[in-house]
Amino acid sequence: MDRAHSAALQLHQLPPTSSADPLSELSFSYKENLIGALLAIFGHLVVSIALNLQKYCHIRLAGSKDPRAYFKTKTWWLGLFLMLLGELGVFASYAFAPLSLIVPLGAVSVIASAIIGIIFIKEKWKPKDFLRRYVLSFVGCGLAIVGTYLLVTFAPNSHEKMTGENITRHLVSWPFLLYMLVEIILFCLLLYFYKEKNANNIIVILLLVALLGSMTAVTVKAVAGMLVLSTQGSLQLDYPIFYVMFVCMVATAVYQAAFLSQAAQMYDSSLIASVGYILSTTIAITAGAVFYLDFIGEDALHICMFALGCLIAFLGVFLITRNRKKATPFEPYISMDAMPVDA
């Protein structure tokens, strides 16, 4: 009788024990999301400050006879140091949060650059241009902030250890192989029209950048995740897939920079910023959803609210950039953080 009573007592105590683990895992995943989002926001803010510091140096030394006079200023080198610090923060953020959350947070750089340009660099404006340029820019900043809040709040909660086995398994999965086939075909077609048919439309060039950027984002998350695991004691650097991902990350980033340079020679940088951000973010989120299965298990409401956050952020970035005067080569261009290169 006592034995039966103790068995019944053990069965009665099982449910709380089994239900505690999912709750702790859920809270931990939200904590990781928050850490990743804060690192990305911090990185983008610091990069924006760095680029505007360098821009300020170039504006101040515009009349100098020495074309490299800015190398001799402490402000320019401070900007370079802050840029490296910011890029490191963005890179690290990929190791903690889903790719679909980190990529759209590139809007933070656009917001920060708009505010810094108005307040600190004191970009000139005429009274008749105030409504057209600055009021719309502030409205765009507000929309981008609302969109960013929705992105962080309703971001996917998928967290998987970036081990060599898991990355290899995702790399050879049928959904990703099919996605890669479609992306390669599309990239080759766009490249053919761009090179052979002289199709220099900005959409064509920035689609090439976005397709490369989606692979940069996938590989950055893999490399960052494996490095973090290695520092935690689970060595991942002996897996060949780490070096495959690292080479792909560097190669796609370099070719992105080449296409962006060509686009900058033909189109205004504010147009590149808005169109590039929208295209790159959309395709990078799609790549993350296919490769890392970011949205598996998410309910329809969270997915719809996340998509709404993206649309609001897109509209905000468009309003911020559309009325800004042509930027200097040192004004931030936000394509990804997909790369994590913001300029």
PDB file of N, CA and C in Angstrom, residues 191-256:
ATOM      1  N   LEU A 191      23.636  38.686 -63.992  1.00  0.00           N
ATOM      2  CA  LEU A 191      25.012  39.006 -64.374  1.00  0.00           C
ATOM      3  C   LEU A 191      25.160  39.060 -65.896  1.00  0.00           C
ATOM      4  N   TYR A 192      24.468  38.163 -66.602  1.00  0.00           N
ATOM      5  CA  TYR A 192      24.514  38.155 -68.072  1.00  0.00           C
ATOM      6  C   TYR A 192      23.940  39.458 -68.629  1.00  0.00           C
ATOM      7  N   PHE A 193      22.766  39.857 -68.122  1.00  0.00           N
ATOM      8  CA  PHE A 193      22.146  41.094 -68.614  1.00  0.00           C
ATOM      9  C   PHE A 193      22.974  42.321 -68.226  1.00  0.00           C
ATOM     10  N   TYR A 194      23.612  42.264 -67.071  1.00  0.00           N
ATOM     11  CA  TYR A 194      24.405  43.410 -66.616  1.00  0.00           C
ATOM     12  C   TYR A 194      25.689  43.552 -67.422  1.00  0.00           C
ATOM     13  N   LYS A 195      26.366  42.445 -67.696  1.00  0.00           N
ATOM     14  CA  LYS A 195      27.650  42.490 -68.388  1.00  0.00           C
ATOM     15  C   LYS A 195      27.508  42.513 -69.907  1.00  0.00           C
ATOM     16  N   GLU A 196      26.623  41.659 -70.423  1.00  0.00           N
ATOM     17  CA  GLU A 196      26.533  41.492 -71.873  1.00  0.00           C
ATOM     18  C   GLU A 196      25.528  42.442 -72.516  1.00  0.00           C
ATOM     19  N   LYS A 197      24.444  42.731 -71.823  1.00  0.00           N
ATOM     20  CA  LYS A 197      23.387  43.583 -72.389  1.00  0.00           C
ATOM     21  C   LYS A 197      23.427  45.002 -71.844  1.00  0.00           C
ATOM     22  N   ASN A 198      24.450  45.289 -71.007  1.00  0.00           N
ATOM     23  CA  ASN A 198      24.591  46.629 -70.415  1.00  0.00           C
ATOM     24  C   ASN A 198      23.336  47.090 -69.692  1.00  0.00           C
ATOM     25  N   ALA A 199      22.718  46.161 -68.961  1.00  0.00           N
ATOM     26  CA  ALA A 199      21.524  46.494 -68.181  1.00  0.00           C
ATOM     27  C   ALA A 199      21.981  47.101 -66.859  1.00  0.00           C
ATOM     28  N   ASN A 200      22.186  48.428 -66.879  1.00  0.00           N
ATOM     29  CA  ASN A 200      22.739  49.107 -65.710  1.00  0.00           C
ATOM     30  C   ASN A 200      21.654  49.655 -64.779  1.00  0.00           C
ATOM     31  N   ASN A 201      20.478  49.074 -64.834  1.00  0.00           N
ATOM     32  CA  ASN A 201      19.412  49.499 -63.943  1.00  0.00           C
ATOM     33  C   ASN A 201      19.802  49.238 -62.495  1.00  0.00           C
ATOM     34  N   ILE A 202      19.437  50.157 -61.612  1.00  0.00           N
ATOM     35  CA  ILE A 202      19.849  50.029 -60.207  1.00  0.00           C
ATOM     36  C   ILE A 202      19.284  48.772 -59.565  1.00  0.00           C
ATOM     37  N   ILE A 203      18.091  48.339 -59.997  1.00  0.00           N
ATOM     38  CA  ILE A 203      17.492  47.123 -59.436  1.00  0.00           C
ATOM     39  C   ILE A 203      18.349  45.914 -59.784  1.00  0.00           C
ATOM     40  N   VAL A 204      18.851  45.863 -61.019  1.00  0.00           N
ATOM     41  CA  VAL A 204      19.692  44.740 -61.447  1.00  0.00           C
ATOM     42  C   VAL A 204      20.964  44.672 -60.608  1.00  0.00           C
ATOM     43  N   ILE A 205      21.634  45.813 -60.445  1.00  0.00           N
ATOM     44  CA  ILE A 205      22.902  45.825 -59.703  1.00  0.00           C
ATOM     45  C   ILE A 205      22.676  45.475 -58.234  1.00  0.00           C
ATOM     46  N   LEU A 206      21.644  46.065 -57.635  1.00  0.00           N
ATOM     47  CA  LEU A 206      21.421  45.831 -56.211  1.00  0.00           C
ATOM     48  C   LEU A 206      20.829  44.454 -55.938  1.00  0.00           C
ATOM     49  N   LEU A 207      20.181  43.853 -56.930  1.00  0.00           N
ATOM     50  CA  LEU A 207      19.770  42.452 -56.773  1.00  0.00           C
ATOM     51  C   LEU A 207      20.992  41.542 -56.743  1.00  0.00           C
ATOM     52  N   LEU A 208      21.989  41.856 -57.569  1.00  0.00           N
ATOM     53  CA  LEU A 208      23.248  41.098 -57.511  1.00  0.00           C
ATOM     54  C   LEU A 208      23.882  41.230 -56.128  1.00  0.00           C
ATOM     55  N   VAL A 209      23.879  42.458 -55.592  1.00  0.00           N
ATOM     56  CA  VAL A 209      24.420  42.690 -54.253  1.00  0.00           C
ATOM     57  C   VAL A 209      23.623  41.918 -53.210  1.00  0.00           C
ATOM     58  N   ALA A 210      22.298  41.947 -53.342  1.00  0.00           N
ATOM     59  CA  ALA A 210      21.437  41.297 -52.347  1.00  0.00           C
ATOM     60  C   ALA A 210      21.593  39.782 -52.365  1.00  0.00           C
ATOM     61  N   LEU A 211      21.725  39.205 -53.553  1.00  0.00           N
ATOM     62  CA  LEU A 211      21.906  37.754 -53.639  1.00  0.00           C
ATOM     63  C   LEU A 211      23.237  37.340 -53.010  1.00  0.00           C
ATOM     64  N   LEU A 212      24.281  38.100 -53.279  1.00  0.00           N
ATOM     65  CA  LEU A 212      25.560  37.830 -52.624  1.00  0.00           C
ATOM     66  C   LEU A 212      25.450  38.068 -51.116  1.00  0.00           C
ATOM     67  N   GLY A 213      24.730  39.117 -50.745  1.00  0.00           N
ATOM     68  CA  GLY A 213      24.580  39.448 -49.338  1.00  0.00           C
ATOM     69  C   GLY A 213      23.857  38.388 -48.542  1.00  0.00           C
ATOM     70  N   SER A 214      22.910  37.713 -49.163  1.00  0.00           N
ATOM     71  CA  SER A 214      22.188  36.651 -48.446  1.00  0.00           C
ATOM     72  C   SER A 214      23.140  35.520 -48.078  1.00  0.00           C
ATOM     73  N   MET A 215      24.075  35.201 -48.978  1.00  0.00           N
ATOM     74  CA  MET A 215      25.065  34.174 -48.660  1.00  0.00           C
ATOM     75  C   MET A 215      26.074  34.674 -47.633  1.00  0.00           C
ATOM     76  N   THR A 216      26.384  35.972 -47.685  1.00  0.00           N
ATOM     77  CA  THR A 216      27.266  36.536 -46.662  1.00  0.00           C
ATOM     78  C   THR A 216      26.626  36.404 -45.291  1.00  0.00           C
ATOM     79  N   ALA A 217      25.334  36.709 -45.206  1.00  0.00           N
ATOM     80  CA  ALA A 217      24.632  36.629 -43.920  1.00  0.00           C
ATOM     81  C   ALA A 217      24.611  35.208 -43.381  1.00  0.00           C
ATOM     82  N   VAL A 218      24.330  34.243 -44.256  1.00  0.00           N
ATOM     83  CA  VAL A 218      24.292  32.839 -43.831  1.00  0.00           C
ATOM     84  C   VAL A 218      25.654  32.400 -43.313  1.00  0.00           C
ATOM     85  N   THR A 219      26.709  32.757 -44.044  1.00  0.00           N
ATOM     86  CA  THR A 219      28.051  32.311 -43.646  1.00  0.00           C
ATOM     87  C   THR A 219      28.571  33.068 -42.418  1.00  0.00           C
ATOM     88  N   VAL A 220      28.208  34.356 -42.297  1.00  0.00           N
ATOM     89  CA  VAL A 220      28.623  35.117 -41.114  1.00  0.00           C
ATOM     90  C   VAL A 220      28.049  34.491 -39.850  1.00  0.00           C
ATOM     91  N   LYS A 221      26.769  34.121 -39.885  1.00  0.00           N
ATOM     92  CA  LYS A 221      26.150  33.501 -38.708  1.00  0.00           C
ATOM     93  C   LYS A 221      26.829  32.177 -38.367  1.00  0.00           C
ATOM     94  N   ALA A 222      27.147  31.386 -39.394  1.00  0.00           N
ATOM     95  CA  ALA A 222      27.814  30.106 -39.150  1.00  0.00           C
ATOM     96  C   ALA A 222      29.199  30.315 -38.533  1.00  0.00           C
ATOM     97  N   VAL A 223      29.984  31.228 -39.118  1.00  0.00           N
ATOM     98  CA  VAL A 223      31.344  31.472 -38.618  1.00  0.00           C
ATOM     99  C   VAL A 223      31.298  32.046 -37.207  1.00  0.00           C
ATOM    100  N   ALA A 224      30.437  33.043 -36.986  1.00  0.00           N
ATOM    101  CA  ALA A 224      30.348  33.667 -35.660  1.00  0.00           C
ATOM    102  C   ALA A 224      29.882  32.658 -34.610  1.00  0.00           C
ATOM    103  N   GLY A 225      28.882  31.846 -34.965  1.00  0.00           N
ATOM    104  CA  GLY A 225      28.374  30.859 -34.025  1.00  0.00           C
ATOM    105  C   GLY A 225      29.412  29.810 -33.660  1.00  0.00           C
ATOM    106  N   MET A 226      30.173  29.341 -34.647  1.00  0.00           N
ATOM    107  CA  MET A 226      31.203  28.336 -34.377  1.00  0.00           C
ATOM    108  C   MET A 226      32.353  28.915 -33.562  1.00  0.00           C
ATOM    109  N   LEU A 227      32.680  30.190 -33.789  1.00  0.00           N
ATOM    110  CA  LEU A 227      33.734  30.827 -32.994  1.00  0.00           C
ATOM    111  C   LEU A 227      33.300  30.982 -31.538  1.00  0.00           C
ATOM    112  N   VAL A 228      32.044  31.373 -31.318  1.00  0.00           N
ATOM    113  CA  VAL A 228      31.549  31.527 -29.941  1.00  0.00           C
ATOM    114  C   VAL A 228      31.528  30.183 -29.227  1.00  0.00           C
ATOM    115  N   LEU A 229      31.072  29.136 -29.914  1.00  0.00           N
ATOM    116  CA  LEU A 229      31.083  27.799 -29.314  1.00  0.00           C
ATOM    117  C   LEU A 229      32.503  27.364 -28.975  1.00  0.00           C
ATOM    118  N   SER A 230      33.448  27.699 -29.843  1.00  0.00           N
ATOM    119  CA  SER A 230      34.841  27.323 -29.596  1.00  0.00           C
ATOM    120  C   SER A 230      35.393  28.026 -28.363  1.00  0.00           C
ATOM    121  N   THR A 231      35.026  29.306 -28.181  1.00  0.00           N
ATOM    122  CA  THR A 231      35.488  30.028 -26.987  1.00  0.00           C
ATOM    123  C   THR A 231      34.836  29.499 -25.720  1.00  0.00           C
ATOM    124  N   GLN A 232      33.677  28.838 -25.859  1.00  0.00           N
ATOM    125  CA  GLN A 232      32.981  28.275 -24.701  1.00  0.00           C
ATOM    126  C   GLN A 232      33.477  26.872 -24.358  1.00  0.00           C
ATOM    127  N   GLY A 233      34.428  26.362 -25.106  1.00  0.00           N
ATOM    128  CA  GLY A 233      35.013  25.063 -24.797  1.00  0.00           C
ATOM    129  C   GLY A 233      34.657  23.952 -25.750  1.00  0.00           C
ATOM    130  N   SER A 234      33.685  24.175 -26.647  1.00  0.00           N
ATOM    131  CA  SER A 234      33.304  23.166 -27.634  1.00  0.00           C
ATOM    132  C   SER A 234      33.970  23.514 -28.961  1.00  0.00           C
ATOM    133  N   LEU A 235      35.179  23.023 -29.171  1.00  0.00           N
ATOM    134  CA  LEU A 235      35.986  23.413 -30.325  1.00  0.00           C
ATOM    135  C   LEU A 235      35.310  23.006 -31.635  1.00  0.00           C
ATOM    136  N   GLN A 236      35.142  23.993 -32.521  1.00  0.00           N
ATOM    137  CA  GLN A 236      34.531  23.755 -33.829  1.00  0.00           C
ATOM    138  C   GLN A 236      35.493  24.037 -34.985  1.00  0.00           C
ATOM    139  N   LEU A 237      36.685  24.510 -34.665  1.00  0.00           N
ATOM    140  CA  LEU A 237      37.615  24.915 -35.717  1.00  0.00           C
ATOM    141  C   LEU A 237      38.263  23.736 -36.420  1.00  0.00           C
ATOM    142  N   ASP A 238      38.058  22.522 -35.918  1.00  0.00           N
ATOM    143  CA  ASP A 238      38.613  21.354 -36.594  1.00  0.00           C
ATOM    144  C   ASP A 238      37.647  20.769 -37.619  1.00  0.00           C
ATOM    145  N   TYR A 239      36.499  21.420 -37.812  1.00  0.00           N
ATOM    146  CA  TYR A 239      35.550  20.997 -38.839  1.00  0.00           C
ATOM    147  C   TYR A 239      35.863  21.718 -40.146  1.00  0.00           C
ATOM    148  N   PRO A 240      35.999  20.991 -41.263  1.00  0.00           N
ATOM    149  CA  PRO A 240      36.273  21.651 -42.554  1.00  0.00           C
ATOM    150  C   PRO A 240      35.194  22.663 -42.945  1.00  0.00           C
ATOM    151  N   ILE A 241      33.954  22.444 -42.497  1.00  0.00           N
ATOM    152  CA  ILE A 241      32.856  23.335 -42.886  1.00  0.00           C
ATOM    153  C   ILE A 241      33.112  24.760 -42.387  1.00  0.00           C
ATOM    154  N   PHE A 242      33.847  24.903 -41.279  1.00  0.00           N
ATOM    155  CA  PHE A 242      34.155  26.251 -40.763  1.00  0.00           C
ATOM    156  C   PHE A 242      34.954  27.035 -41.795  1.00  0.00           C
ATOM    157  N   TYR A 243      35.943  26.409 -42.396  1.00  0.00           N
ATOM    158  CA  TYR A 243      36.804  27.100 -43.356  1.00  0.00           C
ATOM    159  C   TYR A 243      36.087  27.309 -44.684  1.00  0.00           C
ATOM    160  N   VAL A 244      35.206  26.394 -45.046  1.00  0.00           N
ATOM    161  CA  VAL A 244      34.382  26.589 -46.244  1.00  0.00           C
ATOM    162  C   VAL A 244      33.508  27.829 -46.071  1.00  0.00           C
ATOM    163  N   MET A 245      32.860  27.932 -44.899  1.00  0.00           N
ATOM    164  CA  MET A 245      32.004  29.083 -44.628  1.00  0.00           C
ATOM    165  C   MET A 245      32.816  30.377 -44.562  1.00  0.00           C
ATOM    166  N   PHE A 246      34.005  30.307 -43.980  1.00  0.00           N
ATOM    167  CA  PHE A 246      34.840  31.509 -43.856  1.00  0.00           C
ATOM    168  C   PHE A 246      35.250  32.023 -45.234  1.00  0.00           C
ATOM    169  N   VAL A 247      35.680  31.121 -46.121  1.00  0.00           N
ATOM    170  CA  VAL A 247      36.082  31.526 -47.480  1.00  0.00           C
ATOM    171  C   VAL A 247      34.891  32.113 -48.235  1.00  0.00           C
ATOM    172  N   CYS A 248      33.730  31.466 -48.124  1.00  0.00           N
ATOM    173  CA  CYS A 248      32.522  31.986 -48.789  1.00  0.00           C
ATOM    174  C   CYS A 248      32.146  33.362 -48.245  1.00  0.00           C
ATOM    175  N   MET A 249      32.286  33.551 -46.940  1.00  0.00           N
ATOM    176  CA  MET A 249      31.976  34.844 -46.319  1.00  0.00           C
ATOM    177  C   MET A 249      32.854  35.949 -46.902  1.00  0.00           C
ATOM    178  N   VAL A 250      34.159  35.696 -46.964  1.00  0.00           N
ATOM    179  CA  VAL A 250      35.087  36.712 -47.473  1.00  0.00           C
ATOM    180  C   VAL A 250      34.841  36.973 -48.958  1.00  0.00           C
ATOM    181  N   ALA A 251      34.660  35.905 -49.737  1.00  0.00           N
ATOM    182  CA  ALA A 251      34.492  36.056 -51.188  1.00  0.00           C
ATOM    183  C   ALA A 251      33.225  36.833 -51.525  1.00  0.00           C
ATOM    184  N   THR A 252      32.113  36.468 -50.906  1.00  0.00           N
ATOM    185  CA  THR A 252      30.858  37.168 -51.214  1.00  0.00           C
ATOM    186  C   THR A 252      30.913  38.625 -50.746  1.00  0.00           C
ATOM    187  N   ALA A 253      31.584  38.891 -49.616  1.00  0.00           N
ATOM    188  CA  ALA A 253      31.707  40.269 -49.132  1.00  0.00           C
ATOM    189  C   ALA A 253      32.527  41.114 -50.104  1.00  0.00           C
ATOM    190  N   VAL A 254      33.599  40.544 -50.639  1.00  0.00           N
ATOM    191  CA  VAL A 254      34.454  41.283 -51.579  1.00  0.00           C
ATOM    192  C   VAL A 254      33.696  41.603 -52.863  1.00  0.00           C
ATOM    193  N   TYR A 255      32.964  40.630 -53.403  1.00  0.00           N
ATOM    194  CA  TYR A 255      32.213  40.873 -54.637  1.00  0.00           C
ATOM    195  C   TYR A 255      31.056  41.837 -54.406  1.00  0.00           C
ATOM    196  N   GLN A 256      30.455  41.800 -53.204  1.00  0.00           N
ATOM    197  CA  GLN A 256      29.439  42.793 -52.870  1.00  0.00           C
ATOM    198  C   GLN A 256      30.017  44.193 -52.954  1.00  0.00           C
TER     199      GLN A 256
END
